[in-house]
Amino acid sequence: MEPAAWACRRAVRGPSIRQIAALPYRARGANLDAPVSVLLVTSRESKRWVIPKGNQPGGTSPHVAAALEAEEEAGVRGAICPVPLGSFRYRKRRKTGASLMFDVDVYPLSVSEEMDDWKEAGERTRRWCTLAEAADLVEEPDLSDLIRSFNAAEFNAAARRRSLFSVVAERSRVGPMFAWFQKLLPQTGNFFELFEAHAQSVCGASKALGRLFDGGSARAEHIREINERESDADEIIRETLSTVRRTFLTPFDRGAITSLIGAMDDAIDEMQAAANAVDLYDFTQIEPEMKDMVAIIIDSGRLMAEALPLLRDISPNASRLHELTERMVRMEGHADETHRAGLKSAFGRFGNDPAGAMQFTVRREIYKHLERIVDAFEDVANEIDGIVIDHA
């Protein structure tokens, strides 16, 4: 969801030229709440800090054009989500002397490869920045707001509260005596840690899925990682269900706990099924619609990873949680359209040819698993929304 002020600014905008841009990002560490860095580049003329952007060539979809700009201007490749984060506006003076307004749609790009040499390496400088640094360096207010709200690590950090008992113990200096007393209290379980550990497995598998569908010679390694991540997730869900049974006090209704982690587990199960289908059929002809769906999966995992720690303190984070889950639901709708387009394209190429029936069947199988992954993320979003409604 766009912030209200941002939406108002967009509503009053007049005619402008539309462009596309990529927001390259990566996590600085393997933990679920690891801070996120975004990549900025300098403009060729004024040398101010910008994100890779440009005009959309005819016949090229917007997110693909944004990925090409990132490769040419910043020397990075990765999975780019076909659903834009939002847009920003800036004014540029042309060589004719005219000062024209541009509206730029921004697409998140999960970076998997950073090249040492690229097309505009001699014309631009690139720099990895924290969200706060990048927001301060860019000049466009809308872009600054967008960057600050992107997977904001401060939300996760703020949500990780110490328990009331530990704060009281620290202030009153009761130490060991209080620890003894706390052991007599009903157990509340470590559900948040389990949610976040499971989410880390899901996000790791989604990134491995992105590498698998990006092609290359390390297919077996990516498939193995997805299977290992799924095995880790199985251990976590078993521990969660066991903890639900033996815990006296739970942070939410028991049904909400099992439904939430069950939806998360459905996502990684389908990732494993998709990877195993690729392996079984030795499928190498990755289609653009498949890459688009995988990019949506990666971005859905990113949003889920930000949302789960916010459940530790729901009331002050309810608005942000709603923004995150609404975007996950919107991306599921986009994935449905991409799924239909991919099947239609495959049927057009193979459906009327008896010899191509198996080719179409294999593609339909893979698309089915990719769609189910996104559906599972939508279920996660709906479960989170239900928890927020009950407890905010």
mmCIF file of C-alpha atoms in Angstrom:
data_model
loop_
_atom_site.group_PDB
_atom_site.id
_atom_site.type_symbol
_atom_site.label_atom_id
_atom_site.label_comp_id
_atom_site.label_asym_id
_atom_site.label_seq_id
_atom_site.Cartn_x
_atom_site.Cartn_y
_atom_site.Cartn_z
ATOM 1 C CA MET A 1 0.000 0.000 0.000
ATOM 2 C CA GLU A 2 1.271 3.452 -0.770
ATOM 3 C CA PRO A 3 1.541 5.915 2.122
ATOM 4 C CA ALA A 4 -1.412 8.315 2.135
ATOM 5 C CA ALA A 5 0.713 11.402 1.492
ATOM 6 C CA TRP A 6 2.435 9.686 -1.408
ATOM 7 C CA ALA A 7 -0.871 8.607 -2.909
ATOM 8 C CA CYS A 8 -2.135 12.192 -2.679
ATOM 9 C CA ARG A 9 0.931 13.526 -4.450
ATOM 10 C CA ARG A 10 0.407 11.031 -7.223
ATOM 11 C CA ALA A 11 -3.282 11.889 -7.534
ATOM 12 C CA VAL A 12 -2.630 15.535 -8.376
ATOM 13 C CA ARG A 13 0.106 14.883 -10.896
ATOM 14 C CA GLY A 14 -0.454 16.099 -14.409
ATOM 15 C CA PRO A 15 0.792 14.673 -17.708
ATOM 16 C CA SER A 16 4.356 13.400 -17.607
ATOM 17 C CA ILE A 17 6.761 11.041 -19.338
ATOM 18 C CA ARG A 18 6.877 7.563 -17.819
ATOM 19 C CA GLN A 19 10.095 5.681 -17.193
ATOM 20 C CA ILE A 20 11.093 2.476 -15.442
ATOM 21 C CA ALA A 21 13.763 1.859 -12.781
ATOM 22 C CA ALA A 22 15.253 -0.984 -10.775
ATOM 23 C CA LEU A 23 15.977 -0.884 -7.054
ATOM 24 C CA PRO A 24 18.837 -3.411 -6.666
ATOM 25 C CA TYR A 25 19.032 -4.808 -3.143
ATOM 26 C CA ARG A 26 20.714 -7.523 -1.091
ATOM 27 C CA ALA A 27 20.789 -8.578 2.557
ATOM 28 C CA ARG A 28 23.943 -7.882 4.587
ATOM 29 C CA GLY A 29 24.034 -11.269 6.292
ATOM 30 C CA ALA A 30 22.193 -14.577 6.393
ATOM 31 C CA ASN A 31 19.853 -13.848 9.308
ATOM 32 C CA LEU A 32 16.200 -13.165 8.629
ATOM 33 C CA ASP A 33 16.456 -9.658 10.059
ATOM 34 C CA ALA A 34 19.787 -8.846 8.424
ATOM 35 C CA PRO A 35 19.928 -5.205 7.290
ATOM 36 C CA VAL A 36 19.266 -4.554 3.626
ATOM 37 C CA SER A 37 21.561 -2.624 1.296
ATOM 38 C CA VAL A 38 20.462 -0.959 -1.931
ATOM 39 C CA LEU A 39 22.691 -0.055 -4.855
ATOM 40 C CA LEU A 40 22.905 3.505 -6.140
ATOM 41 C CA VAL A 41 24.775 4.790 -9.185
ATOM 42 C CA THR A 42 25.806 8.264 -10.232
ATOM 43 C CA SER A 43 24.118 9.971 -13.153
ATOM 44 C CA ARG A 44 26.324 10.500 -16.181
ATOM 45 C CA GLU A 45 26.035 14.290 -16.338
ATOM 46 C CA SER A 46 25.369 15.764 -12.900
ATOM 47 C CA LYS A 47 26.957 12.863 -10.953
ATOM 48 C CA ARG A 48 24.132 12.876 -8.434
ATOM 49 C CA TRP A 49 23.078 9.596 -6.829
ATOM 50 C CA VAL A 50 20.212 7.782 -8.558
ATOM 51 C CA ILE A 51 18.893 4.275 -9.117
ATOM 52 C CA PRO A 52 19.246 2.618 -12.543
ATOM 53 C CA LYS A 53 16.440 3.937 -14.745
ATOM 54 C CA GLY A 54 15.544 4.712 -18.308
ATOM 55 C CA ASN A 55 12.877 4.601 -20.980
ATOM 56 C CA GLN A 56 10.919 1.458 -21.729
ATOM 57 C CA PRO A 57 11.686 0.167 -25.237
ATOM 58 C CA GLY A 58 8.735 -0.839 -27.358
ATOM 59 C CA GLY A 59 7.890 -4.513 -27.135
ATOM 60 C CA THR A 60 9.660 -4.963 -23.782
ATOM 61 C CA SER A 61 7.755 -5.413 -20.523
ATOM 62 C CA PRO A 62 8.484 -2.731 -17.894
ATOM 63 C CA HIS A 63 10.270 -4.941 -15.350
ATOM 64 C CA VAL A 64 12.438 -6.577 -18.005
ATOM 65 C CA ALA A 65 13.420 -3.114 -19.236
ATOM 66 C CA ALA A 66 14.266 -2.130 -15.648
ATOM 67 C CA ALA A 67 16.472 -5.215 -15.278
ATOM 68 C CA LEU A 68 18.325 -4.280 -18.477
ATOM 69 C CA GLU A 69 18.912 -0.774 -17.107
ATOM 70 C CA ALA A 70 20.353 -2.265 -13.913
ATOM 71 C CA GLU A 71 22.704 -4.460 -15.916
ATOM 72 C CA GLU A 72 23.866 -1.632 -18.192
ATOM 73 C CA GLU A 73 24.113 1.154 -15.603
ATOM 74 C CA ALA A 74 25.061 -0.726 -12.434
ATOM 75 C CA GLY A 75 26.458 -4.053 -13.613
ATOM 76 C CA VAL A 76 24.108 -6.242 -11.575
ATOM 77 C CA ARG A 77 21.776 -9.104 -12.446
ATOM 78 C CA GLY A 78 19.162 -10.974 -10.464
ATOM 79 C CA ALA A 79 15.473 -11.714 -10.077
ATOM 80 C CA ILE A 80 13.331 -8.654 -10.714
ATOM 81 C CA CYS A 81 9.768 -8.568 -9.444
ATOM 82 C CA PRO A 82 7.229 -7.649 -12.158
ATOM 83 C CA VAL A 83 5.094 -5.779 -9.617
ATOM 84 C CA PRO A 84 6.407 -2.228 -8.992
ATOM 85 C CA LEU A 85 7.020 -0.960 -5.474
ATOM 86 C CA GLY A 86 5.627 2.427 -6.423
ATOM 87 C CA SER A 87 6.802 5.435 -8.369
ATOM 88 C CA PHE A 88 8.614 8.722 -7.935
ATOM 89 C CA ARG A 89 8.714 11.961 -9.887
ATOM 90 C CA TYR A 90 11.621 14.136 -10.972
ATOM 91 C CA ARG A 91 12.244 16.987 -13.390
ATOM 92 C CA LYS A 92 14.989 16.828 -15.988
ATOM 93 C CA ARG A 93 16.338 19.481 -18.303
ATOM 94 C CA ARG A 94 16.740 18.232 -21.857
ATOM 95 C CA LYS A 95 19.373 19.311 -24.353
ATOM 96 C CA THR A 96 16.704 21.392 -26.085
ATOM 97 C CA GLY A 97 16.397 23.523 -22.957
ATOM 98 C CA ALA A 98 13.001 22.108 -22.022
ATOM 99 C CA SER A 99 12.508 21.052 -18.401
ATOM 100 C CA LEU A 100 10.240 18.010 -18.421
ATOM 101 C CA MET A 101 8.615 15.955 -15.694
ATOM 102 C CA PHE A 102 9.174 12.187 -15.497
ATOM 103 C CA ASP A 103 7.231 9.578 -13.502
ATOM 104 C CA VAL A 104 9.309 6.486 -12.766
ATOM 105 C CA ASP A 105 7.910 3.067 -11.821
ATOM 106 C CA VAL A 106 10.344 1.215 -9.533
ATOM 107 C CA TYR A 107 10.821 -2.573 -9.573
ATOM 108 C CA PRO A 108 12.748 -4.419 -6.795
ATOM 109 C CA LEU A 109 15.715 -6.434 -8.050
ATOM 110 C CA SER A 110 17.191 -9.140 -5.793
ATOM 111 C CA VAL A 111 20.854 -9.085 -6.818
ATOM 112 C CA SER A 112 22.524 -12.434 -7.403
ATOM 113 C CA GLU A 113 25.448 -11.326 -9.591
ATOM 114 C CA GLU A 114 27.649 -8.237 -9.468
ATOM 115 C CA MET A 115 29.869 -7.810 -12.523
ATOM 116 C CA ASP A 116 33.391 -6.398 -12.423
ATOM 117 C CA ASP A 117 32.944 -4.772 -15.818
ATOM 118 C CA TRP A 118 29.753 -3.555 -17.430
ATOM 119 C CA LYS A 119 28.511 -1.315 -20.232
ATOM 120 C CA GLU A 120 28.602 2.047 -18.402
ATOM 121 C CA ALA A 121 31.365 1.236 -15.902
ATOM 122 C CA GLY A 122 33.487 4.105 -17.200
ATOM 123 C CA GLU A 123 30.649 6.622 -16.905
ATOM 124 C CA ARG A 124 29.160 5.872 -13.501
ATOM 125 C CA THR A 125 30.158 5.069 -9.937
ATOM 126 C CA ARG A 126 28.146 2.531 -7.975
ATOM 127 C CA ARG A 127 27.756 2.328 -4.219
ATOM 128 C CA TRP A 128 26.038 -0.049 -1.829
ATOM 129 C CA CYS A 129 24.216 1.915 0.884
ATOM 130 C CA THR A 130 22.067 1.276 3.895
ATOM 131 C CA LEU A 131 18.434 2.279 3.463
ATOM 132 C CA ALA A 132 18.983 5.417 5.514
ATOM 133 C CA GLU A 133 22.126 6.386 3.595
ATOM 134 C CA ALA A 134 20.476 5.834 0.225
ATOM 135 C CA ALA A 135 17.380 7.797 1.239
ATOM 136 C CA ASP A 136 19.592 10.738 2.236
ATOM 137 C CA LEU A 137 21.714 10.584 -0.925
ATOM 138 C CA VAL A 138 18.923 10.663 -3.518
ATOM 139 C CA GLU A 139 17.359 14.036 -4.266
ATOM 140 C CA GLU A 140 13.789 13.032 -5.130
ATOM 141 C CA PRO A 141 11.516 13.117 -2.037
ATOM 142 C CA ASP A 142 9.231 10.349 -3.317
ATOM 143 C CA LEU A 143 12.172 8.069 -4.026
ATOM 144 C CA SER A 144 13.623 8.816 -0.610
ATOM 145 C CA ASP A 145 10.332 7.818 1.043
ATOM 146 C CA LEU A 146 10.155 4.649 -1.026
ATOM 147 C CA ILE A 147 13.683 3.606 -0.045
ATOM 148 C CA ARG A 148 13.089 4.310 3.653
ATOM 149 C CA SER A 149 10.027 2.066 3.647
ATOM 150 C CA PHE A 150 11.698 -0.781 1.739
ATOM 151 C CA ASN A 151 12.097 -3.796 4.036
ATOM 152 C CA ALA A 152 12.774 -1.366 6.853
ATOM 153 C CA ALA A 153 15.060 -3.143 9.314
ATOM 154 C CA GLU A 154 14.141 -0.623 12.000
ATOM 155 C CA PHE A 155 10.626 -2.111 12.116
ATOM 156 C CA ASN A 156 12.072 -5.505 12.924
ATOM 157 C CA ALA A 157 14.474 -4.119 15.481
ATOM 158 C CA ALA A 158 11.770 -2.088 17.176
ATOM 159 C CA ALA A 159 9.476 -5.093 17.309
ATOM 160 C CA ARG A 160 11.936 -7.254 19.235
ATOM 161 C CA ARG A 161 10.893 -6.266 22.728
ATOM 162 C CA ARG A 162 12.361 -7.731 25.853
ATOM 163 C CA SER A 163 9.789 -9.416 28.050
ATOM 164 C CA LEU A 164 8.170 -7.407 30.824
ATOM 165 C CA PHE A 165 9.679 -9.762 33.396
ATOM 166 C CA SER A 166 13.233 -9.260 32.133
ATOM 167 C CA VAL A 167 12.819 -5.463 32.242
ATOM 168 C CA VAL A 168 11.493 -5.601 35.804
ATOM 169 C CA ALA A 169 14.338 -7.895 36.825
ATOM 170 C CA GLU A 170 16.916 -5.560 35.327
ATOM 171 C CA ARG A 171 15.490 -2.457 37.013
ATOM 172 C CA SER A 172 14.918 -4.081 40.378
ATOM 173 C CA ARG A 173 18.254 -5.960 40.359
ATOM 174 C CA VAL A 174 16.612 -9.103 41.770
ATOM 175 C CA GLY A 175 18.733 -11.332 39.498
ATOM 176 C CA PRO A 176 18.841 -15.045 40.398
ATOM 177 C CA MET A 177 15.900 -14.863 42.769
ATOM 178 C CA PHE A 178 13.693 -13.478 40.014
ATOM 179 C CA ALA A 179 14.965 -16.114 37.590
ATOM 180 C CA TRP A 180 13.852 -18.777 40.064
ATOM 181 C CA PHE A 181 10.431 -17.133 40.337
ATOM 182 C CA GLN A 182 10.085 -16.889 36.548
ATOM 183 C CA LYS A 183 10.568 -20.652 36.218
ATOM 184 C CA LEU A 184 7.367 -21.121 38.241
ATOM 185 C CA LEU A 185 5.323 -19.108 35.706
ATOM 186 C CA PRO A 186 3.318 -20.845 32.951
ATOM 187 C CA GLN A 187 5.396 -21.450 29.839
ATOM 188 C CA THR A 188 4.625 -19.249 26.836
ATOM 189 C CA GLY A 189 6.727 -20.961 24.183
ATOM 190 C CA ASN A 190 9.176 -19.481 21.707
ATOM 191 C CA PHE A 191 6.744 -19.147 18.812
ATOM 192 C CA PHE A 192 8.176 -15.944 17.378
ATOM 193 C CA GLU A 193 11.625 -17.495 17.152
ATOM 194 C CA LEU A 194 10.113 -20.533 15.445
ATOM 195 C CA PHE A 195 8.170 -18.373 12.960
ATOM 196 C CA GLU A 196 11.289 -16.440 12.069
ATOM 197 C CA ALA A 197 13.481 -19.541 11.817
ATOM 198 C CA HIS A 198 10.970 -21.119 9.451
ATOM 199 C CA ALA A 199 10.783 -17.899 7.433
ATOM 200 C CA GLN A 200 14.558 -17.946 7.105
ATOM 201 C CA SER A 201 14.316 -21.393 5.532
ATOM 202 C CA VAL A 202 11.550 -20.198 3.191
ATOM 203 C CA CYS A 203 13.517 -17.135 2.103
ATOM 204 C CA GLY A 204 16.678 -19.171 1.591
ATOM 205 C CA ALA A 205 14.756 -21.651 -0.568
ATOM 206 C CA SER A 206 13.141 -18.859 -2.600
ATOM 207 C CA LYS A 207 16.541 -17.352 -3.399
ATOM 208 C CA ALA A 208 17.879 -20.770 -4.388
ATOM 209 C CA LEU A 209 14.808 -21.176 -6.598
ATOM 210 C CA GLY A 210 15.686 -17.859 -8.214
ATOM 211 C CA ARG A 211 19.194 -19.092 -8.963
ATOM 212 C CA LEU A 212 17.804 -22.353 -10.333
ATOM 213 C CA PHE A 213 15.447 -20.574 -12.720
ATOM 214 C CA ASP A 214 18.167 -18.163 -13.735
ATOM 215 C CA GLY A 215 19.928 -21.054 -15.513
ATOM 216 C CA GLY A 216 23.606 -21.896 -15.292
ATOM 217 C CA SER A 217 25.629 -24.982 -14.579
ATOM 218 C CA ALA A 218 25.018 -25.304 -10.811
ATOM 219 C CA ARG A 219 21.465 -26.653 -11.107
ATOM 220 C CA ALA A 220 22.152 -29.677 -8.904
ATOM 221 C CA GLU A 221 23.501 -27.472 -6.097
ATOM 222 C CA HIS A 222 20.470 -25.172 -6.162
ATOM 223 C CA ILE A 223 18.077 -28.129 -6.113
ATOM 224 C CA ARG A 224 19.990 -29.671 -3.229
ATOM 225 C CA GLU A 225 19.842 -26.421 -1.254
ATOM 226 C CA ILE A 226 16.074 -26.189 -1.739
ATOM 227 C CA ASN A 227 15.661 -29.767 -0.487
ATOM 228 C CA GLU A 228 17.882 -29.048 2.523
ATOM 229 C CA ARG A 229 15.940 -25.884 3.341
ATOM 230 C CA GLU A 230 12.676 -27.789 3.127
ATOM 231 C CA SER A 231 14.055 -30.422 5.498
ATOM 232 C CA ASP A 232 15.048 -27.682 7.959
ATOM 233 C CA ALA A 233 11.541 -26.227 7.722
ATOM 234 C CA ASP A 234 10.003 -29.633 8.467
ATOM 235 C CA GLU A 235 12.018 -29.833 11.693
ATOM 236 C CA ILE A 236 10.838 -26.364 12.690
ATOM 237 C CA ILE A 237 7.162 -27.061 12.032
ATOM 238 C CA ARG A 238 7.374 -30.272 14.052
ATOM 239 C CA GLU A 239 8.879 -28.307 16.930
ATOM 240 C CA THR A 240 6.156 -25.676 16.569
ATOM 241 C CA LEU A 241 3.332 -28.206 16.728
ATOM 242 C CA SER A 242 4.950 -29.881 19.725
ATOM 243 C CA THR A 243 5.345 -26.508 21.450
ATOM 244 C CA VAL A 244 1.674 -25.685 20.831
ATOM 245 C CA ARG A 245 0.643 -28.904 22.569
ATOM 246 C CA ARG A 246 2.786 -28.406 25.663
ATOM 247 C CA THR A 247 2.469 -24.621 26.116
ATOM 248 C CA PHE A 248 0.059 -23.156 28.629
ATOM 249 C CA LEU A 249 -0.031 -19.561 27.327
ATOM 250 C CA THR A 250 0.295 -18.745 23.625
ATOM 251 C CA PRO A 251 0.617 -15.274 22.051
ATOM 252 C CA PHE A 252 -2.286 -15.987 19.674
ATOM 253 C CA ASP A 253 -5.004 -18.566 19.342
ATOM 254 C CA ARG A 254 -3.520 -22.009 18.828
ATOM 255 C CA GLY A 255 -5.361 -22.379 15.553
ATOM 256 C CA ALA A 256 -3.833 -19.130 14.263
ATOM 257 C CA ILE A 257 -0.327 -20.350 15.149
ATOM 258 C CA THR A 258 -0.710 -23.658 13.339
ATOM 259 C CA SER A 259 -2.455 -22.070 10.345
ATOM 260 C CA LEU A 260 0.242 -19.421 9.915
ATOM 261 C CA ILE A 261 3.213 -21.753 10.032
ATOM 262 C CA GLY A 262 1.271 -24.301 7.986
ATOM 263 C CA ALA A 263 0.829 -21.759 5.183
ATOM 264 C CA MET A 264 4.534 -20.947 5.352
ATOM 265 C CA ASP A 265 5.337 -24.644 5.137
ATOM 266 C CA ASP A 266 3.055 -25.034 2.108
ATOM 267 C CA ALA A 267 5.172 -22.413 0.309
ATOM 268 C CA ILE A 268 8.469 -24.210 0.851
ATOM 269 C CA ASP A 269 6.916 -27.604 0.087
ATOM 270 C CA GLU A 270 5.846 -26.293 -3.318
ATOM 271 C CA MET A 271 9.305 -24.803 -3.871
ATOM 272 C CA GLN A 272 10.717 -28.271 -3.360
ATOM 273 C CA ALA A 273 8.099 -29.723 -5.728
ATOM 274 C CA ALA A 274 8.984 -27.154 -8.400
ATOM 275 C CA ALA A 275 12.705 -27.848 -8.046
ATOM 276 C CA ASN A 276 12.150 -31.602 -8.173
ATOM 277 C CA ALA A 277 10.017 -31.214 -11.313
ATOM 278 C CA VAL A 278 12.838 -29.283 -12.968
ATOM 279 C CA ASP A 279 15.198 -32.085 -11.965
ATOM 280 C CA LEU A 280 12.874 -34.932 -12.951
ATOM 281 C CA TYR A 281 12.180 -33.603 -16.441
ATOM 282 C CA ASP A 282 15.703 -32.181 -16.873
ATOM 283 C CA PHE A 283 13.977 -28.929 -17.785
ATOM 284 C CA THR A 284 16.334 -26.202 -19.012
ATOM 285 C CA GLN A 285 14.164 -24.021 -21.281
ATOM 286 C CA ILE A 286 13.199 -21.514 -18.584
ATOM 287 C CA GLU A 287 10.532 -19.179 -19.932
ATOM 288 C CA PRO A 288 10.149 -15.446 -19.162
ATOM 289 C CA GLU A 289 6.835 -15.985 -17.375
ATOM 290 C CA MET A 290 8.469 -18.568 -15.110
ATOM 291 C CA LYS A 291 11.223 -16.106 -14.206
ATOM 292 C CA ASP A 292 8.579 -13.462 -13.474
ATOM 293 C CA MET A 293 6.714 -15.793 -11.132
ATOM 294 C CA VAL A 294 9.931 -16.742 -9.333
ATOM 295 C CA ALA A 295 10.758 -13.049 -8.909
ATOM 296 C CA ILE A 296 7.327 -12.549 -7.323
ATOM 297 C CA ILE A 297 8.075 -15.482 -5.007
ATOM 298 C CA ILE A 298 11.380 -13.927 -3.916
ATOM 299 C CA ASP A 299 9.741 -10.563 -3.207
ATOM 300 C CA SER A 300 6.873 -12.235 -1.343
ATOM 301 C CA GLY A 301 9.448 -13.940 0.863
ATOM 302 C CA ARG A 302 11.109 -10.593 1.533
ATOM 303 C CA LEU A 303 7.786 -9.082 2.614
ATOM 304 C CA MET A 304 6.954 -12.075 4.812
ATOM 305 C CA ALA A 305 10.368 -11.843 6.450
ATOM 306 C CA GLU A 306 9.694 -8.248 7.403
ATOM 307 C CA ALA A 307 6.149 -8.899 8.585
ATOM 308 C CA LEU A 308 6.732 -11.810 10.981
ATOM 309 C CA PRO A 309 8.910 -10.000 13.566
ATOM 310 C CA LEU A 310 6.311 -7.208 13.697
ATOM 311 C CA LEU A 311 3.846 -9.706 15.192
ATOM 312 C CA ARG A 312 5.831 -9.459 18.430
ATOM 313 C CA ASP A 313 4.151 -6.107 19.064
ATOM 314 C CA ILE A 314 1.056 -5.940 16.897
ATOM 315 C CA SER A 315 -0.760 -2.752 17.889
ATOM 316 C CA PRO A 316 1.912 -0.172 16.947
ATOM 317 C CA ASN A 317 2.832 -2.178 13.841
ATOM 318 C CA ALA A 318 -0.684 -2.904 12.567
ATOM 319 C CA SER A 319 -0.553 -0.299 9.796
ATOM 320 C CA ARG A 320 2.786 -1.520 8.486
ATOM 321 C CA LEU A 321 1.629 -5.145 8.638
ATOM 322 C CA HIS A 322 -1.403 -4.240 6.556
ATOM 323 C CA GLU A 323 0.786 -2.534 3.950
ATOM 324 C CA LEU A 324 2.975 -5.621 3.665
ATOM 325 C CA THR A 325 0.143 -8.140 3.457
ATOM 326 C CA GLU A 326 -1.792 -6.043 0.959
ATOM 327 C CA ARG A 327 1.218 -6.004 -1.357
ATOM 328 C CA MET A 328 1.561 -9.793 -1.033
ATOM 329 C CA VAL A 329 -2.082 -10.210 -2.033
ATOM 330 C CA ARG A 330 -1.694 -7.842 -4.992
ATOM 331 C CA MET A 331 1.347 -9.760 -6.193
ATOM 332 C CA GLU A 332 -0.651 -12.995 -6.097
ATOM 333 C CA GLY A 333 -3.115 -11.437 -8.544
ATOM 334 C CA HIS A 334 -0.262 -10.448 -10.835
ATOM 335 C CA ALA A 335 1.156 -13.966 -10.591
ATOM 336 C CA ASP A 336 -2.203 -15.408 -11.679
ATOM 337 C CA GLU A 337 -2.086 -13.257 -14.821
ATOM 338 C CA THR A 338 1.514 -14.302 -15.482
ATOM 339 C CA HIS A 339 0.582 -17.948 -14.980
ATOM 340 C CA ARG A 340 -2.238 -17.712 -17.520
ATOM 341 C CA ALA A 341 0.005 -15.901 -20.010
ATOM 342 C CA GLY A 342 2.697 -18.555 -19.645
ATOM 343 C CA LEU A 343 0.273 -21.428 -20.173
ATOM 344 C CA LYS A 344 -1.318 -19.698 -23.157
ATOM 345 C CA SER A 345 2.084 -19.132 -24.735
ATOM 346 C CA ALA A 346 3.124 -22.748 -24.150
ATOM 347 C CA PHE A 347 -0.145 -24.089 -25.527
ATOM 348 C CA GLY A 348 0.226 -21.908 -28.605
ATOM 349 C CA ARG A 349 3.612 -23.456 -29.277
ATOM 350 C CA PHE A 350 2.954 -27.072 -28.338
ATOM 351 C CA GLY A 351 -0.777 -27.642 -27.873
ATOM 352 C CA ASN A 352 -1.627 -28.356 -31.498
ATOM 353 C CA ASP A 353 1.316 -30.662 -32.067
ATOM 354 C CA PRO A 354 0.947 -34.242 -30.750
ATOM 355 C CA ALA A 355 4.726 -34.494 -30.577
ATOM 356 C CA GLY A 356 4.793 -31.424 -28.347
ATOM 357 C CA ALA A 357 2.193 -32.677 -25.865
ATOM 358 C CA MET A 358 4.865 -33.710 -23.364
ATOM 359 C CA GLN A 359 6.584 -30.318 -23.657
ATOM 360 C CA PHE A 360 3.327 -28.601 -22.751
ATOM 361 C CA THR A 361 2.621 -31.063 -19.931
ATOM 362 C CA VAL A 362 6.029 -30.428 -18.342
ATOM 363 C CA ARG A 363 5.558 -26.667 -18.505
ATOM 364 C CA ARG A 364 2.070 -26.907 -17.037
ATOM 365 C CA GLU A 365 3.446 -28.980 -14.153
ATOM 366 C CA ILE A 366 6.122 -26.417 -13.341
ATOM 367 C CA TYR A 367 3.721 -23.473 -13.649
ATOM 368 C CA LYS A 368 1.319 -25.288 -11.309
ATOM 369 C CA HIS A 369 3.915 -25.492 -8.545
ATOM 370 C CA LEU A 370 5.006 -21.876 -9.015
ATOM 371 C CA GLU A 371 1.397 -20.722 -8.771
ATOM 372 C CA ARG A 372 0.869 -22.748 -5.607
ATOM 373 C CA ILE A 373 3.909 -21.121 -3.998
ATOM 374 C CA VAL A 374 2.449 -17.664 -4.559
ATOM 375 C CA ASP A 375 -0.967 -18.879 -3.372
ATOM 376 C CA ALA A 376 0.682 -20.082 -0.165
ATOM 377 C CA PHE A 377 2.224 -16.645 0.377
ATOM 378 C CA GLU A 378 -1.232 -15.131 -0.054
ATOM 379 C CA ASP A 379 -2.462 -17.554 2.631
ATOM 380 C CA VAL A 380 0.379 -16.335 4.885
ATOM 381 C CA ALA A 381 -0.746 -12.754 4.300
ATOM 382 C CA ASN A 382 -4.348 -13.635 5.126
ATOM 383 C CA GLU A 383 -3.311 -15.437 8.321
ATOM 384 C CA ILE A 384 -1.265 -12.416 9.414
ATOM 385 C CA ASP A 385 -4.205 -10.118 8.674
ATOM 386 C CA GLY A 386 -6.454 -12.316 10.781
ATOM 387 C CA ILE A 387 -4.041 -12.137 13.711
ATOM 388 C CA VAL A 388 -3.837 -8.355 13.403
ATOM 389 C CA ILE A 389 -7.641 -8.033 13.358
ATOM 390 C CA ASP A 390 -7.939 -10.173 16.488
ATOM 391 C CA HIS A 391 -5.134 -8.527 18.489
ATOM 392 C CA ALA A 392 -4.500 -4.968 17.255
#
